[in-house]
CSV table of C-alpha atoms in Angstrom, one decimal:
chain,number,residue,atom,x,y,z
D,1,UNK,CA,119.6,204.1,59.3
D,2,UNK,CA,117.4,202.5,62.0
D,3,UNK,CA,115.8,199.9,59.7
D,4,UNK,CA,119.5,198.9,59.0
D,5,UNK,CA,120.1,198.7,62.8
D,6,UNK,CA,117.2,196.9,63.7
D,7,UNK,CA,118.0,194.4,61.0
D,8,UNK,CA,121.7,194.1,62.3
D,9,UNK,CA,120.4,193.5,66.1
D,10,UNK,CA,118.1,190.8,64.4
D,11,UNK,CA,121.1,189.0,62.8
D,12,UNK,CA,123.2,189.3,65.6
D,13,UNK,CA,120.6,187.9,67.9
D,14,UNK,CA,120.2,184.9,65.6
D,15,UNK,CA,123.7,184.3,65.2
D,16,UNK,CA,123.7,184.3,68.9
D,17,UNK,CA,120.9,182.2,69.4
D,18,UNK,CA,122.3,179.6,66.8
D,19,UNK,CA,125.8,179.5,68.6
D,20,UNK,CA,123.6,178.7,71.7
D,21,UNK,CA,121.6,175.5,69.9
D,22,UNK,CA,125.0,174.1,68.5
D,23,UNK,CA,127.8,172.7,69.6
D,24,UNK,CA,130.9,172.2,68.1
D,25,UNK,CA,133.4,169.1,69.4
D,26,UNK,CA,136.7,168.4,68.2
D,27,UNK,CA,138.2,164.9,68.2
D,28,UNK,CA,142.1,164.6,67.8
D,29,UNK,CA,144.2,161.3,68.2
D,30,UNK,CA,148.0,160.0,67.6
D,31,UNK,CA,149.3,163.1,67.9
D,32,UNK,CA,152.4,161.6,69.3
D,33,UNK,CA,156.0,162.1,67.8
D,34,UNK,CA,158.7,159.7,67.8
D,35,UNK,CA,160.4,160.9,70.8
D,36,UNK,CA,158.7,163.3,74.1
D,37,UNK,CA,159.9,166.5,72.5
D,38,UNK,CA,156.3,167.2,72.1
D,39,UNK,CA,153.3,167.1,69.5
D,40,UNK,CA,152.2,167.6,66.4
D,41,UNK,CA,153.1,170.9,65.3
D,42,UNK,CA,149.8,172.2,64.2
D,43,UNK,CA,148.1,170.5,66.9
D,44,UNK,CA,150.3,172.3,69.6
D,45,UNK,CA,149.5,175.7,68.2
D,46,UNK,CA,145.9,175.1,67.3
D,47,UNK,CA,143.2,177.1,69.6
D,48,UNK,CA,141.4,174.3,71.5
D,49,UNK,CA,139.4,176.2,73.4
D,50,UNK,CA,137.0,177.4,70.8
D,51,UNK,CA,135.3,173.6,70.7
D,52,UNK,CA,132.6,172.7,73.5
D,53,UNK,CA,134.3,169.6,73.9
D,54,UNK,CA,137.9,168.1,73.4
D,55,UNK,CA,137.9,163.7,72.6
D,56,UNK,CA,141.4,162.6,72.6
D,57,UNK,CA,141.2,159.1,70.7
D,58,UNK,CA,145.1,158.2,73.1
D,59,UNK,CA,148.5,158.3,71.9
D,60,UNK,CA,149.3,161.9,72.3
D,61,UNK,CA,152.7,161.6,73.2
D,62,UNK,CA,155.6,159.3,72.9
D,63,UNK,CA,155.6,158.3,76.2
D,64,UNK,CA,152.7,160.4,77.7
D,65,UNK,CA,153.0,159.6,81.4
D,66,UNK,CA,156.5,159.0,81.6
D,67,UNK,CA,157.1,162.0,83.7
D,68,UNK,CA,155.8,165.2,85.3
D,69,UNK,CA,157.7,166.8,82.5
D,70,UNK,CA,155.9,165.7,79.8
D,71,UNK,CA,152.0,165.6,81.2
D,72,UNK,CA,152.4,169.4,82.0
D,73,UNK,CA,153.2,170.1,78.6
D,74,UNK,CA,150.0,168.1,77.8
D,75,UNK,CA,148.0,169.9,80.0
D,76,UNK,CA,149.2,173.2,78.5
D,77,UNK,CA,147.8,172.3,75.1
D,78,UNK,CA,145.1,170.0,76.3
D,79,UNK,CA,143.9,171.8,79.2
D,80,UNK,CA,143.5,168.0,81.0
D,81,UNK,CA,141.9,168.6,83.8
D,82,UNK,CA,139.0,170.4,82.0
D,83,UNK,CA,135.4,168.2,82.5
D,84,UNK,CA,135.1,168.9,78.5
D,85,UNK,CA,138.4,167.3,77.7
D,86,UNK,CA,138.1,163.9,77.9
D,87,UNK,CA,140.8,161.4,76.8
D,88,UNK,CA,141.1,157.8,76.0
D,89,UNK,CA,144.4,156.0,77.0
D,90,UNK,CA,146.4,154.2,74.5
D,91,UNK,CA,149.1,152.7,75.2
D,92,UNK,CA,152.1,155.5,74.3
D,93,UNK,CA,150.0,156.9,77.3
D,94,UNK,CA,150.4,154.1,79.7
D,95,UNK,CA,153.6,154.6,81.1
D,96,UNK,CA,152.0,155.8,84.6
D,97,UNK,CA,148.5,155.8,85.0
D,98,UNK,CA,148.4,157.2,88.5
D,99,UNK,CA,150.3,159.9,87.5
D,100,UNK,CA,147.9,160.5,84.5
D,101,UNK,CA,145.1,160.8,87.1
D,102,UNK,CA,147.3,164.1,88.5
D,103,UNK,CA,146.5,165.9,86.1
D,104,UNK,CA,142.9,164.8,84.8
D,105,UNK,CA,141.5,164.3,88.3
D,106,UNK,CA,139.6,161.2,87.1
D,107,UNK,CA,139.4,157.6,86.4
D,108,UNK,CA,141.0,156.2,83.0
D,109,UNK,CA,137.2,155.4,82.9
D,110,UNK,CA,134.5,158.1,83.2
D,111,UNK,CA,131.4,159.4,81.9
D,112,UNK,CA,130.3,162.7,81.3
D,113,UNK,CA,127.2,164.6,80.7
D,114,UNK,CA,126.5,168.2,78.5
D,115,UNK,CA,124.8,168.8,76.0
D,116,UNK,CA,121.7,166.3,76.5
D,117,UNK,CA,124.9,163.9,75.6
D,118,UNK,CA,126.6,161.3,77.5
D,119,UNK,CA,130.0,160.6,76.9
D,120,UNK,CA,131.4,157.4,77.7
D,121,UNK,CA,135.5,157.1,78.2
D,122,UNK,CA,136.5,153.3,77.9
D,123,UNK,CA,140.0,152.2,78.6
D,124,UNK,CA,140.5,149.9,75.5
D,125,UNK,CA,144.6,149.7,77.1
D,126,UNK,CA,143.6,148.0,80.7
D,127,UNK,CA,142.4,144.5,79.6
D,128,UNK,CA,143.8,143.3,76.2
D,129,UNK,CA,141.2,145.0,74.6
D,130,UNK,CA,138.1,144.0,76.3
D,131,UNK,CA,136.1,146.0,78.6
D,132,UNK,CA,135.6,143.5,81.9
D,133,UNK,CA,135.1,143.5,85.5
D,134,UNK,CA,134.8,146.8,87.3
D,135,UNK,CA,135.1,148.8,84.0
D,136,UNK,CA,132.3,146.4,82.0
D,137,UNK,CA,130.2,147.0,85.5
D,138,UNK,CA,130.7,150.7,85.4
D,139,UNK,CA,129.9,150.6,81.7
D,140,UNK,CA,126.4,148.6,82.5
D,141,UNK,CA,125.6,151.0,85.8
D,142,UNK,CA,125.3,154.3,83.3
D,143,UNK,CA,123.3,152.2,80.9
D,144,UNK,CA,121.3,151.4,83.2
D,145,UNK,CA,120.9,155.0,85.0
D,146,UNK,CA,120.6,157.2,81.6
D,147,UNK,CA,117.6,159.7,81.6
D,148,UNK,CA,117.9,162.4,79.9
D,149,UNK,CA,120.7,161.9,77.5
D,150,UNK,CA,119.4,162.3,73.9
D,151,UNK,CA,123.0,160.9,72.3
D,152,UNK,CA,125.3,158.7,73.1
D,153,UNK,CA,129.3,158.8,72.1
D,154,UNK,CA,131.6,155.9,73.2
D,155,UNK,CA,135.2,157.3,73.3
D,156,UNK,CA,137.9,154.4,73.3
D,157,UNK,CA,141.7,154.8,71.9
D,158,UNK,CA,141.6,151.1,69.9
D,159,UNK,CA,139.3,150.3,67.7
D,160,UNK,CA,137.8,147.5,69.4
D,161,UNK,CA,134.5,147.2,67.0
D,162,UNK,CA,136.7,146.3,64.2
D,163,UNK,CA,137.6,142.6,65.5
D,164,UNK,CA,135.0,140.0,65.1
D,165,UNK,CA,132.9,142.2,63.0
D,166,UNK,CA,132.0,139.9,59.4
D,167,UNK,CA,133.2,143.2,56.9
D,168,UNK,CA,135.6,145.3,59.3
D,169,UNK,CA,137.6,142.5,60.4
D,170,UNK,CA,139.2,141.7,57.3
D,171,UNK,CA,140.2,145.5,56.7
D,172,UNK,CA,141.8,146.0,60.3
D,173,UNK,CA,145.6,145.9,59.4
D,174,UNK,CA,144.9,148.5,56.3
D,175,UNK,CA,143.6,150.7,58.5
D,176,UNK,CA,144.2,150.3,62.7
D,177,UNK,CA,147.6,151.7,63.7
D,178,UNK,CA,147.3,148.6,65.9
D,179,UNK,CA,146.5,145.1,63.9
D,180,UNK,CA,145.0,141.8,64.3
D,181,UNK,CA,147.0,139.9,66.7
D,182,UNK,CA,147.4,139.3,70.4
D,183,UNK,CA,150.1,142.0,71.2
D,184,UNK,CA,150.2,145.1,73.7
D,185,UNK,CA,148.6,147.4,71.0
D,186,UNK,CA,147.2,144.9,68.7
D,187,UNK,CA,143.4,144.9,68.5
D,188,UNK,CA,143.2,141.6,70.3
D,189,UNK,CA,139.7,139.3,70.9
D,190,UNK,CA,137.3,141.0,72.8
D,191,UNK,CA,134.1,141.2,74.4
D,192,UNK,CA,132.3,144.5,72.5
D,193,UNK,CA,129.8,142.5,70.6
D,194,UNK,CA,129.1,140.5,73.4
D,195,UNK,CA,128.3,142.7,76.3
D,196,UNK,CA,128.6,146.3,75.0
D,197,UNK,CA,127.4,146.2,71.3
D,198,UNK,CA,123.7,144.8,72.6
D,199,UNK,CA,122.9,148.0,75.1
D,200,UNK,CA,124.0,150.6,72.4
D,201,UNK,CA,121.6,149.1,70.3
D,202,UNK,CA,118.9,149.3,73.1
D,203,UNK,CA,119.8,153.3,73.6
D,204,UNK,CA,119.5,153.5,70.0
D,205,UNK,CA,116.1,152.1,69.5
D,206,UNK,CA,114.6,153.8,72.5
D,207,UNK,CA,116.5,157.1,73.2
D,208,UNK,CA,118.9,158.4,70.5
D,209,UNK,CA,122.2,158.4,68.2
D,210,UNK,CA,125.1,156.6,69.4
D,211,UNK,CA,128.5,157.2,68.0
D,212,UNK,CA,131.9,154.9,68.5
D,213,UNK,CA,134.9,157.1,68.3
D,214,UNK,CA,138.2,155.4,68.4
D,215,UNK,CA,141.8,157.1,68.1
D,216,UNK,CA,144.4,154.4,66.9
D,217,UNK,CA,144.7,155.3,63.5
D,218,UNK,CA,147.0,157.4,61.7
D,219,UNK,CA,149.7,155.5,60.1
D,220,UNK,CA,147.6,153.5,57.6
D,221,UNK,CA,144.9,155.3,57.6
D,222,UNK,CA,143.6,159.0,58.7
D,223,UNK,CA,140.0,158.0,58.8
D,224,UNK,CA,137.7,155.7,58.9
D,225,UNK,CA,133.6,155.7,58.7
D,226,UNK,CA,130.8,153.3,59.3
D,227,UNK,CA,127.5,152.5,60.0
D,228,UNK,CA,126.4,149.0,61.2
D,229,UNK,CA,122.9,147.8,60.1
D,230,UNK,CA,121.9,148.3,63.6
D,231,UNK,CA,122.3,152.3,63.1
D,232,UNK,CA,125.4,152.0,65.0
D,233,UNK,CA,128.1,154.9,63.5
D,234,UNK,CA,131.4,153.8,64.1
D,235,UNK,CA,134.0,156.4,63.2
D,236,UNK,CA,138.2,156.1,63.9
D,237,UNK,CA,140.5,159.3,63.3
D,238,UNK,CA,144.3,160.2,64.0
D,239,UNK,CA,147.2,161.2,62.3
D,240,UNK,CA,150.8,160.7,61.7
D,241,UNK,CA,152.6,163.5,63.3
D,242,UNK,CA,154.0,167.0,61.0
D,243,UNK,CA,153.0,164.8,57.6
D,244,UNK,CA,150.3,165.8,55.0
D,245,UNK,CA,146.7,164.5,54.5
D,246,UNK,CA,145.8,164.4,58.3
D,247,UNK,CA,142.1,165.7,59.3
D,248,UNK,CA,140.3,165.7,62.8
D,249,UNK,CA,136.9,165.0,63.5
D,250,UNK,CA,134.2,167.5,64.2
D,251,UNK,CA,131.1,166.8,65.5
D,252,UNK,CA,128.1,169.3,65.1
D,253,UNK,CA,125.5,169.1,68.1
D,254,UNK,CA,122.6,170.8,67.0
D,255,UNK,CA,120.4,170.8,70.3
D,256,UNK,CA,117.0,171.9,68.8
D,257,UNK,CA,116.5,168.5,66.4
D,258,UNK,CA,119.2,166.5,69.0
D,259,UNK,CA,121.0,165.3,66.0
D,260,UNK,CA,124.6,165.0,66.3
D,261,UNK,CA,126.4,165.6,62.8
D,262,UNK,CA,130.2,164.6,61.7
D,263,UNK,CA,132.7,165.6,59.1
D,264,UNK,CA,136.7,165.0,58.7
D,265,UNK,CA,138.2,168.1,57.9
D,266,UNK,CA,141.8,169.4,57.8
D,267,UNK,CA,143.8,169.7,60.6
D,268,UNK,CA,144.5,173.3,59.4
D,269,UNK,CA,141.3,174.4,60.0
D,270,UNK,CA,141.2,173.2,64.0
């Protein structure tokens, strides 16, 4: 009886002590219905609070800021103003930025630190797709300042890496809710391999993993997966509202070997 205890203390201490090295982070997008009635069914009910961190890839209403109304019923399943949560606009969620801030207590572009991970918010919505002036200078200043981040996950709503990339270009309108063109949502010409490709691939060869995360998809597609040359993972999910097939992305943080894992799994399962 006591070898059976002290074996059942070990376990539970090492279950304990694995739930401390790894973090779980949940990643859902284009949650939105056709109307502010609410969100995806499963979504809504799903028990959010169980992940270490919540990435909202945008779009998770209809109209997402269009009222008070709507945003507290957001918070309610979201928990918004939460530092964990962390949500990339799109443009069903542009309504009313200001009032958006209300409820989040931050910029539509932030960074946040846990884990030995930063995570970068980017407002994909603000500049026709391009990440310029006072957002491309913020992006540069926590570049610049990172020291003791060991990952690196860039959090937009649009998939922004897609355009003017030689193989994911040609794929964008089978997969991007949004497609090529030069319209609100489109994925319009932009500056990412220009001025924010080059210093992820600087973190990557001198600090760590970076991952692009980007929420526009749904429609089309419910996933897509990628790794650039460069080492660079690029990874979109969403879904299309109450229909079959959708999955979320979970992200598996194991903080001993800080290596940041990923699968797609079944909404279900959130």
């Amino acid at each position: 009886m006591k070898a059976f205890t002290i074996v059942g203390v070990l376990l539970l201490l090492y279950a304990c002590e694995q739930k401390q090295n790894t973090k779980v982070y949940a990643c859902v997008s284009h949650t939105r219905l056709n109307n502010n009635s609410g969100i995806d069914s499963t979504i809504a009910q799903s028990n959010l609070s169980k992940y270490n961190a919540l990435l909202l890839g945008g779009d998770l209403a209809n109209l997402s800021s269009y009222n008070d109304s709507i945003l507290t019923y957001l918070d309610k399943v979201f928990d918004l103003d939460n530092e964990t949560t962390m949500w990339a606009l799109g443009n069903h969620d542009y309504s009313n930025v200001d009032l958006i801030k209300t409820h989040t207590n931050r910029n539509n572009y932030y960074a946040h630190y846990q884990d030995k991970t930063i995570f970068l918010v980017l407002d994909t919505q603000m500049d026709s797709s391009k990440i310029s002036g006072q957002q491309l200078d913020f992006f540069n200043a926590v570049m610049d300042t990172i020291t003791k981040a060991k990952n690196l996950i860039v959090l937009t709503h649009k998939l922004i890496w897609m355009r003017s990339h030689t193989e994911l270009e040609q794929k964008i309108n089978d997969v991007s809710n949004g497609h090529f063109g030069d319209c609100d949502y489109c994925i319009q010409e932009n500056n990412f391999y220009k001025d924010i490709y080059p210093r992820l691939v600087e973190f990557k060869l001198k600090i760590g993993d970076v991952f692009c995360v980007a929420g526009d998809v749904g429609f089309k597609a419910k996933k897509i997966d990628y790794l650039t040359s460069d080492g660079i993972q690029f990874l979109g999910t969403g879904i299309k509202a109450n229909s079959e097939n959708n999955v979320f992305l979970k992200l598996t943080n194991d903080l001993k070997s800080n290596k940041i894992s990923f699968e797609f799994e079944k909404i279900e399962k959130l």
